[in-house]
């Protein structure tokens, strides 16, 4: 018993329940008192573990007064919490690695702890090596957002708890930051960047904020009810990124053969349609509500894309290209 105690001392509820399962299945008929002494916890803590095993994990555990200990009323195989496949564990590890750029937030330790506990709880037939995954798979971002992790942590918790915030926020090109009182509705990572969708009490409307532009924030002490009418999918409907508008545009862009494969390899928009062109090019059609973000995207293709319509986008791309040419070589 002392060997078992050294394994579970100071461990979490999953490992305690695993030990209870092993003891009961092995015919030890443990009591709450003996288990509490082994785990160095209270008997109430053990009884809560047993209750969880019975009610949530559907294990047929009961206290047998004739044996003065816990037993199973019918045969039990593997502990339910151990039913996880290598593929599921692998997916969790990949998810953890994808979040590496946000280390330092309150999410890091619980996520890592959960993954390690699941690995330790796997049966012997599961033999995936997390160290091997760490050496062979990684995520890299070309232009990673610069986040103040202390601000991001408060922001994430306030959004989950529906707590009102006061932001010190600096818009691009603004001379100085301004104060905003907001109800944070939704925090979303879109194309590798974080955005906060919140009700802005100054503008009396929902606005999109970039956490990297928040210089400071504090909780006002007020909460707000769950927004019944807010839908992120509806909010982003028709947008090319996060900017939605009131317009309705049929966008047609043609790409030459040099970049056509890059266009074919990705889904750029839910409404997209591709048409093959002669000499290896491809035509992309989309229906958008705003042209701001798609204009910047077209310019990224450095002359390998030609806008066919709408006329507004043809003109704005041409104007931007002329400004680039006029400033080339100037200091």
Tab-separated table of C-alpha atoms in Angstrom:
chain	number	residue	atom	x	y	z
A	1	UNK	CA	0.000	0.000	0.000
A	2	UNK	CA	2.842	2.424	0.645
A	3	UNK	CA	3.962	2.048	-2.955
A	4	UNK	CA	0.479	2.943	-4.165
A	5	UNK	CA	0.388	5.900	-1.807
A	6	UNK	CA	3.582	7.349	-3.245
A	7	UNK	CA	2.037	7.203	-6.698
A	8	UNK	CA	-1.193	9.055	-5.869
A	9	UNK	CA	-0.088	11.428	-3.132
A	10	UNK	CA	-0.831	15.005	-4.191
A	11	UNK	CA	-2.307	13.903	-7.529
A	12	UNK	CA	-5.573	14.988	-9.095
A	13	UNK	CA	-9.044	13.405	-8.977
A	14	UNK	CA	-8.516	11.326	-12.141
A	15	UNK	CA	-5.562	9.476	-10.646
A	16	UNK	CA	-7.403	9.019	-7.344
A	17	UNK	CA	-10.364	7.479	-9.177
A	18	UNK	CA	-8.047	5.233	-11.153
A	19	UNK	CA	-6.565	3.970	-7.878
A	20	UNK	CA	-10.055	3.453	-6.397
A	21	UNK	CA	-11.007	1.490	-9.510
A	22	UNK	CA	-7.904	-0.689	-9.227
A	23	UNK	CA	-8.509	-1.342	-5.529
A	24	UNK	CA	-12.181	-2.199	-5.974
A	25	UNK	CA	-11.600	-4.331	-9.050
A	26	UNK	CA	-8.771	-6.121	-7.275
A	27	UNK	CA	-11.069	-7.135	-4.422
A	28	UNK	CA	-9.388	-4.959	-1.772
A	29	UNK	CA	-12.772	-3.580	-0.628
A	30	UNK	CA	-11.274	-0.209	0.373
A	31	UNK	CA	-13.099	2.192	2.701
A	32	UNK	CA	-13.344	5.959	2.425
A	33	UNK	CA	-11.148	6.216	5.511
A	34	UNK	CA	-8.407	3.955	4.150
A	35	UNK	CA	-8.441	5.686	0.767
A	36	UNK	CA	-8.358	9.144	2.395
A	37	UNK	CA	-5.284	8.099	4.382
A	38	UNK	CA	-3.604	6.732	1.259
A	39	UNK	CA	-4.322	9.856	-0.828
A	40	UNK	CA	-3.780	12.260	2.091
A	41	UNK	CA	-7.160	13.930	1.482
A	42	UNK	CA	-10.398	14.084	3.455
A	43	UNK	CA	-12.981	11.286	3.477
A	44	UNK	CA	-15.449	13.775	1.917
A	45	UNK	CA	-13.076	14.152	-1.011
A	46	UNK	CA	-12.993	10.360	-1.487
A	47	UNK	CA	-16.776	10.129	-1.267
A	48	UNK	CA	-17.087	12.818	-3.961
A	49	UNK	CA	-14.755	10.773	-6.163
A	50	UNK	CA	-16.850	7.655	-5.613
A	51	UNK	CA	-20.049	9.591	-6.315
A	52	UNK	CA	-18.559	10.886	-9.587
A	53	UNK	CA	-17.543	7.349	-10.572
A	54	UNK	CA	-21.070	6.090	-9.908
A	55	UNK	CA	-23.156	8.957	-11.336
A	56	UNK	CA	-21.015	10.361	-14.125
A	57	UNK	CA	-18.876	7.416	-15.229
A	58	UNK	CA	-21.715	4.912	-14.743
A	59	UNK	CA	-19.519	2.512	-12.754
A	60	UNK	CA	-21.532	0.029	-10.583
A	61	UNK	CA	-19.760	0.911	-7.346
A	62	UNK	CA	-21.412	0.637	-3.918
A	63	UNK	CA	-20.474	0.242	-0.262
A	64	UNK	CA	-20.900	-3.350	0.895
A	65	UNK	CA	-21.574	-3.358	4.644
A	66	UNK	CA	-20.994	-7.113	4.889
A	67	UNK	CA	-17.459	-6.631	3.557
A	68	UNK	CA	-17.029	-3.186	5.125
A	69	UNK	CA	-15.735	-1.676	1.877
A	70	UNK	CA	-16.521	-0.604	-1.660
A	71	UNK	CA	-17.143	-3.183	-4.375
A	72	UNK	CA	-18.484	-3.459	-7.927
A	73	UNK	CA	-21.909	-5.059	-8.240
A	74	UNK	CA	-21.059	-6.389	-11.694
A	75	UNK	CA	-17.975	-7.050	-13.778
A	76	UNK	CA	-16.152	-3.926	-14.985
A	77	UNK	CA	-13.509	-3.787	-17.680
A	78	UNK	CA	-11.350	-0.755	-18.441
A	79	UNK	CA	-11.760	2.491	-16.539
A	80	UNK	CA	-14.017	4.754	-18.695
A	81	UNK	CA	-11.711	7.768	-18.547
A	82	UNK	CA	-9.035	5.768	-20.336
A	83	UNK	CA	-11.063	5.384	-23.523
A	84	UNK	CA	-9.030	7.707	-25.748
A	85	UNK	CA	-7.332	6.803	-28.989
A	86	UNK	CA	-3.866	7.676	-30.228
A	87	UNK	CA	-5.482	9.847	-32.890
A	88	UNK	CA	-7.427	11.833	-30.302
A	89	UNK	CA	-4.344	12.360	-28.147
A	90	UNK	CA	-2.322	13.315	-31.216
A	91	UNK	CA	-4.965	15.910	-32.164
A	92	UNK	CA	-4.792	17.399	-28.659
A	93	UNK	CA	-1.007	17.650	-28.858
A	94	UNK	CA	-1.229	19.413	-32.216
A	95	UNK	CA	-3.795	21.830	-30.775
A	96	UNK	CA	-1.446	22.564	-27.883
A	97	UNK	CA	1.425	23.276	-30.270
A	98	UNK	CA	-0.789	25.551	-32.365
A	99	UNK	CA	-1.343	27.696	-29.260
A	100	UNK	CA	2.332	28.095	-28.428
A	101	UNK	CA	2.360	31.753	-29.468
A	102	UNK	CA	-0.045	32.447	-26.607
A	103	UNK	CA	2.056	30.905	-23.849
A	104	UNK	CA	1.920	32.883	-20.648
A	105	UNK	CA	-1.871	33.198	-20.618
A	106	UNK	CA	-4.084	31.436	-18.101
A	107	UNK	CA	-4.823	28.741	-20.711
A	108	UNK	CA	-1.285	27.350	-20.903
A	109	UNK	CA	-0.958	25.371	-17.663
A	110	UNK	CA	-4.449	23.766	-17.665
A	111	UNK	CA	-4.077	22.701	-21.296
A	112	UNK	CA	-0.630	21.180	-20.820
A	113	UNK	CA	-1.707	19.525	-17.577
A	114	UNK	CA	-4.778	17.957	-19.211
A	115	UNK	CA	-2.755	16.537	-22.084
A	116	UNK	CA	-0.092	15.071	-19.799
A	117	UNK	CA	-2.707	13.523	-17.506
A	118	UNK	CA	-4.429	11.887	-20.460
A	119	UNK	CA	-1.125	10.502	-21.688
A	120	UNK	CA	-0.341	9.057	-18.249
A	121	UNK	CA	-3.823	7.518	-18.023
A	122	UNK	CA	-3.610	5.652	-21.328
A	123	UNK	CA	-3.433	1.861	-21.372
A	124	UNK	CA	-0.199	0.164	-22.375
A	125	UNK	CA	-1.417	-0.307	-25.961
A	126	UNK	CA	-1.219	3.433	-26.521
A	127	UNK	CA	2.421	4.244	-27.102
A	128	UNK	CA	2.523	7.631	-28.850
A	129	UNK	CA	5.541	9.709	-27.825
A	130	UNK	CA	4.818	13.367	-27.148
A	131	UNK	CA	8.541	14.109	-27.354
A	132	UNK	CA	8.641	12.670	-30.863
A	133	UNK	CA	5.687	14.820	-31.884
A	134	UNK	CA	7.454	17.841	-30.449
A	135	UNK	CA	10.503	17.176	-32.648
A	136	UNK	CA	8.634	16.484	-35.878
A	137	UNK	CA	5.718	18.970	-35.970
A	138	UNK	CA	5.742	22.729	-35.427
A	139	UNK	CA	3.806	25.885	-36.260
A	140	UNK	CA	5.383	29.102	-37.536
A	141	UNK	CA	3.735	32.424	-38.295
A	142	UNK	CA	5.341	34.881	-40.697
A	143	UNK	CA	3.851	37.969	-39.080
A	144	UNK	CA	2.907	37.109	-35.519
A	145	UNK	CA	0.717	39.576	-33.634
A	146	UNK	CA	2.495	41.294	-30.760
A	147	UNK	CA	0.248	40.744	-27.757
A	148	UNK	CA	0.498	41.935	-24.196
A	149	UNK	CA	-0.307	38.584	-22.577
A	150	UNK	CA	-1.507	40.168	-19.341
A	151	UNK	CA	-4.049	42.214	-21.323
A	152	UNK	CA	-5.039	39.201	-23.414
A	153	UNK	CA	-5.568	37.123	-20.270
A	154	UNK	CA	-7.921	39.697	-18.702
A	155	UNK	CA	-9.708	40.116	-22.031
A	156	UNK	CA	-10.320	36.379	-22.465
A	157	UNK	CA	-11.614	35.942	-18.908
A	158	UNK	CA	-13.870	39.004	-19.108
A	159	UNK	CA	-15.345	37.828	-22.403
A	160	UNK	CA	-16.130	34.396	-20.943
A	161	UNK	CA	-17.633	35.896	-17.768
A	162	UNK	CA	-19.526	38.688	-19.621
A	163	UNK	CA	-17.766	41.434	-17.653
A	164	UNK	CA	-17.785	45.000	-18.993
A	165	UNK	CA	-14.405	46.577	-19.766
A	166	UNK	CA	-12.915	50.015	-20.161
A	167	UNK	CA	-10.302	50.025	-22.926
A	168	UNK	CA	-7.472	52.416	-23.640
A	169	UNK	CA	-7.424	51.867	-27.383
A	170	UNK	CA	-5.289	53.356	-30.141
A	171	UNK	CA	-6.688	53.177	-33.653
A	172	UNK	CA	-4.196	53.024	-36.570
A	173	UNK	CA	-2.993	56.500	-37.466
A	174	UNK	CA	-4.563	58.133	-34.407
A	175	UNK	CA	-2.526	60.717	-32.545
A	176	UNK	CA	-3.427	59.378	-29.112
A	177	UNK	CA	-5.378	56.513	-27.521
A	178	UNK	CA	-9.011	56.937	-26.530
A	179	UNK	CA	-11.169	55.433	-23.812
A	180	UNK	CA	-13.957	53.014	-24.715
A	181	UNK	CA	-16.506	51.228	-22.531
A	182	UNK	CA	-17.364	47.903	-24.151
A	183	UNK	CA	-19.297	44.711	-23.530
A	184	UNK	CA	-16.986	41.979	-24.916
A	185	UNK	CA	-19.172	39.543	-26.886
A	186	UNK	CA	-16.717	37.292	-28.678
A	187	UNK	CA	-12.949	36.795	-28.983
A	188	UNK	CA	-12.015	35.175	-32.306
A	189	UNK	CA	-8.829	34.113	-34.044
A	190	UNK	CA	-9.325	34.778	-37.749
A	191	UNK	CA	-6.571	33.907	-40.201
A	192	UNK	CA	-4.056	33.788	-37.345
A	193	UNK	CA	-4.999	37.159	-35.809
A	194	UNK	CA	-7.107	37.885	-32.733
A	195	UNK	CA	-10.155	40.156	-32.846
A	196	UNK	CA	-12.645	41.218	-30.190
A	197	UNK	CA	-16.256	41.742	-31.197
A	198	UNK	CA	-17.856	43.986	-28.595
A	199	UNK	CA	-20.708	46.396	-28.033
A	200	UNK	CA	-19.197	49.881	-27.957
A	201	UNK	CA	-21.173	52.145	-25.595
A	202	UNK	CA	-19.754	55.261	-27.275
A	203	UNK	CA	-20.798	54.235	-30.797
A	204	UNK	CA	-23.967	52.458	-29.612
A	205	UNK	CA	-23.151	49.544	-31.903
A	206	UNK	CA	-21.034	46.417	-32.214
A	207	UNK	CA	-17.445	47.172	-33.181
A	208	UNK	CA	-14.336	45.093	-33.913
A	209	UNK	CA	-11.231	45.693	-31.794
A	210	UNK	CA	-7.681	44.374	-32.163
A	211	UNK	CA	-6.159	43.255	-28.825
A	212	UNK	CA	-2.663	44.290	-29.953
A	213	UNK	CA	-3.922	47.913	-30.075
A	214	UNK	CA	-5.153	47.865	-26.479
A	215	UNK	CA	-2.755	49.826	-24.306
A	216	UNK	CA	-4.592	49.152	-21.063
A	217	UNK	CA	-7.903	47.825	-19.825
A	218	UNK	CA	-9.782	47.447	-16.596
A	219	UNK	CA	-12.998	45.843	-15.442
A	220	UNK	CA	-15.753	48.347	-14.638
A	221	UNK	CA	-17.354	46.020	-12.094
A	222	UNK	CA	-20.479	45.669	-14.237
A	223	UNK	CA	-21.704	42.616	-16.098
A	224	UNK	CA	-23.978	42.335	-19.116
A	225	UNK	CA	-26.554	39.750	-20.204
A	226	UNK	CA	-25.777	37.165	-22.860
A	227	UNK	CA	-26.245	38.848	-26.269
A	228	UNK	CA	-29.188	36.986	-27.781
A	229	UNK	CA	-28.983	38.488	-31.266
A	230	UNK	CA	-25.209	38.355	-31.779
A	231	UNK	CA	-23.922	35.765	-34.236
A	232	UNK	CA	-20.318	35.775	-35.420
A	233	UNK	CA	-21.234	33.884	-38.582
A	234	UNK	CA	-23.878	36.450	-39.403
A	235	UNK	CA	-21.515	39.273	-38.500
A	236	UNK	CA	-18.844	37.989	-40.902
A	237	UNK	CA	-21.261	37.025	-43.666
A	238	UNK	CA	-20.046	38.519	-46.911
A	239	UNK	CA	-16.725	39.706	-45.495
A	240	UNK	CA	-13.335	38.738	-46.897
A	241	UNK	CA	-11.810	38.798	-43.414
A	242	UNK	CA	-13.346	40.709	-40.507
A	243	UNK	CA	-14.630	43.813	-42.303
A	244	UNK	CA	-18.277	43.490	-43.287
A	245	UNK	CA	-20.328	46.145	-45.015
A	246	UNK	CA	-23.758	47.003	-46.297
A	247	UNK	CA	-22.892	46.520	-49.967
A	248	UNK	CA	-23.319	43.574	-52.292
A	249	UNK	CA	-20.518	43.044	-54.806
A	250	UNK	CA	-19.801	40.332	-57.319
A	251	UNK	CA	-16.017	40.211	-57.372
A	252	UNK	CA	-14.186	38.686	-60.336
A	253	UNK	CA	-10.374	38.412	-60.315
A	254	UNK	CA	-8.159	36.641	-62.847
A	255	UNK	CA	-4.779	35.196	-61.911
A	256	UNK	CA	-2.026	34.247	-64.321
A	257	UNK	CA	-0.434	30.794	-64.549
A	258	UNK	CA	2.461	31.777	-62.278
A	259	UNK	CA	0.233	32.043	-59.197
A	260	UNK	CA	-2.863	30.095	-60.280
A	261	UNK	CA	-1.899	26.988	-58.308
A	262	UNK	CA	-1.780	29.007	-55.074
A	263	UNK	CA	-5.356	30.159	-55.728
A	264	UNK	CA	-6.541	26.616	-56.450
A	265	UNK	CA	-4.982	25.253	-53.253
A	266	UNK	CA	-7.078	27.286	-50.802
A	267	UNK	CA	-10.652	28.139	-50.014
A	268	UNK	CA	-10.567	31.917	-49.935
A	269	UNK	CA	-14.287	32.519	-49.368
A	270	UNK	CA	-17.470	30.518	-48.813
A	271	UNK	CA	-18.990	31.838	-52.043
A	272	UNK	CA	-15.967	31.323	-54.266
A	273	UNK	CA	-16.188	29.776	-57.732
A	274	UNK	CA	-13.145	28.926	-59.827
A	275	UNK	CA	-12.987	28.827	-63.615
A	276	UNK	CA	-9.986	27.578	-65.539
A	277	UNK	CA	-8.501	29.973	-68.092
A	278	UNK	CA	-6.376	29.385	-71.142
A	279	UNK	CA	-2.602	29.206	-70.676
A	280	UNK	CA	-2.952	27.931	-67.105
A	281	UNK	CA	-4.611	30.869	-65.399
A	282	UNK	CA	-7.673	30.775	-63.152
A	283	UNK	CA	-10.623	33.089	-62.507
A	284	UNK	CA	-11.977	33.582	-58.976
A	285	UNK	CA	-15.551	34.770	-58.337
A	286	UNK	CA	-16.892	35.794	-54.919
A	287	UNK	CA	-19.833	37.687	-53.446
A	288	UNK	CA	-18.708	40.210	-50.830
A	289	UNK	CA	-20.291	42.932	-48.715
A	290	UNK	CA	-17.120	45.065	-48.502
A	291	UNK	CA	-14.141	45.697	-50.810
A	292	UNK	CA	-11.614	47.048	-48.285
A	293	UNK	CA	-9.833	43.799	-47.454
A	294	UNK	CA	-10.015	42.218	-50.895
A	295	UNK	CA	-8.294	45.293	-52.380
A	296	UNK	CA	-5.279	44.792	-50.095
A	297	UNK	CA	-5.277	41.089	-50.937
A	298	UNK	CA	-5.206	41.733	-54.705
A	299	UNK	CA	-2.240	44.093	-54.314
A	300	UNK	CA	-0.328	41.324	-52.508
A	301	UNK	CA	-0.195	39.345	-55.744
A	302	UNK	CA	2.181	41.935	-57.236
A	303	UNK	CA	0.858	42.196	-60.777
A	304	UNK	CA	-0.189	38.566	-61.182
A	305	UNK	CA	-3.870	39.418	-60.561
A	306	UNK	CA	-6.262	41.469	-62.684
A	307	UNK	CA	-9.596	42.702	-61.314
A	308	UNK	CA	-12.412	42.286	-63.820
A	309	UNK	CA	-15.233	43.623	-61.640
A	310	UNK	CA	-16.761	45.438	-59.874
A	311	UNK	CA	-15.750	48.788	-61.309
A	312	UNK	CA	-15.170	50.220	-57.822
A	313	UNK	CA	-12.533	47.591	-57.091
A	314	UNK	CA	-10.898	48.073	-60.515
A	315	UNK	CA	-10.504	51.797	-59.796
A	316	UNK	CA	-9.300	51.413	-56.169
A	317	UNK	CA	-6.661	48.811	-57.083
A	318	UNK	CA	-5.451	50.963	-59.995
A	319	UNK	CA	-5.247	54.059	-57.764
A	320	UNK	CA	-3.300	52.154	-55.096
A	321	UNK	CA	-0.904	50.758	-57.713
A	322	UNK	CA	-0.253	54.269	-59.066
A	323	UNK	CA	0.501	55.554	-55.571
A	324	UNK	CA	2.971	52.701	-55.054
A	325	UNK	CA	4.723	53.507	-58.335
A	326	UNK	CA	4.826	57.231	-57.591
A	327	UNK	CA	6.547	56.613	-54.242
A	328	UNK	CA	8.993	53.971	-55.454
A	329	UNK	CA	12.548	55.156	-54.909
A	330	UNK	CA	11.501	58.162	-52.832
A	331	UNK	CA	12.890	58.643	-49.340
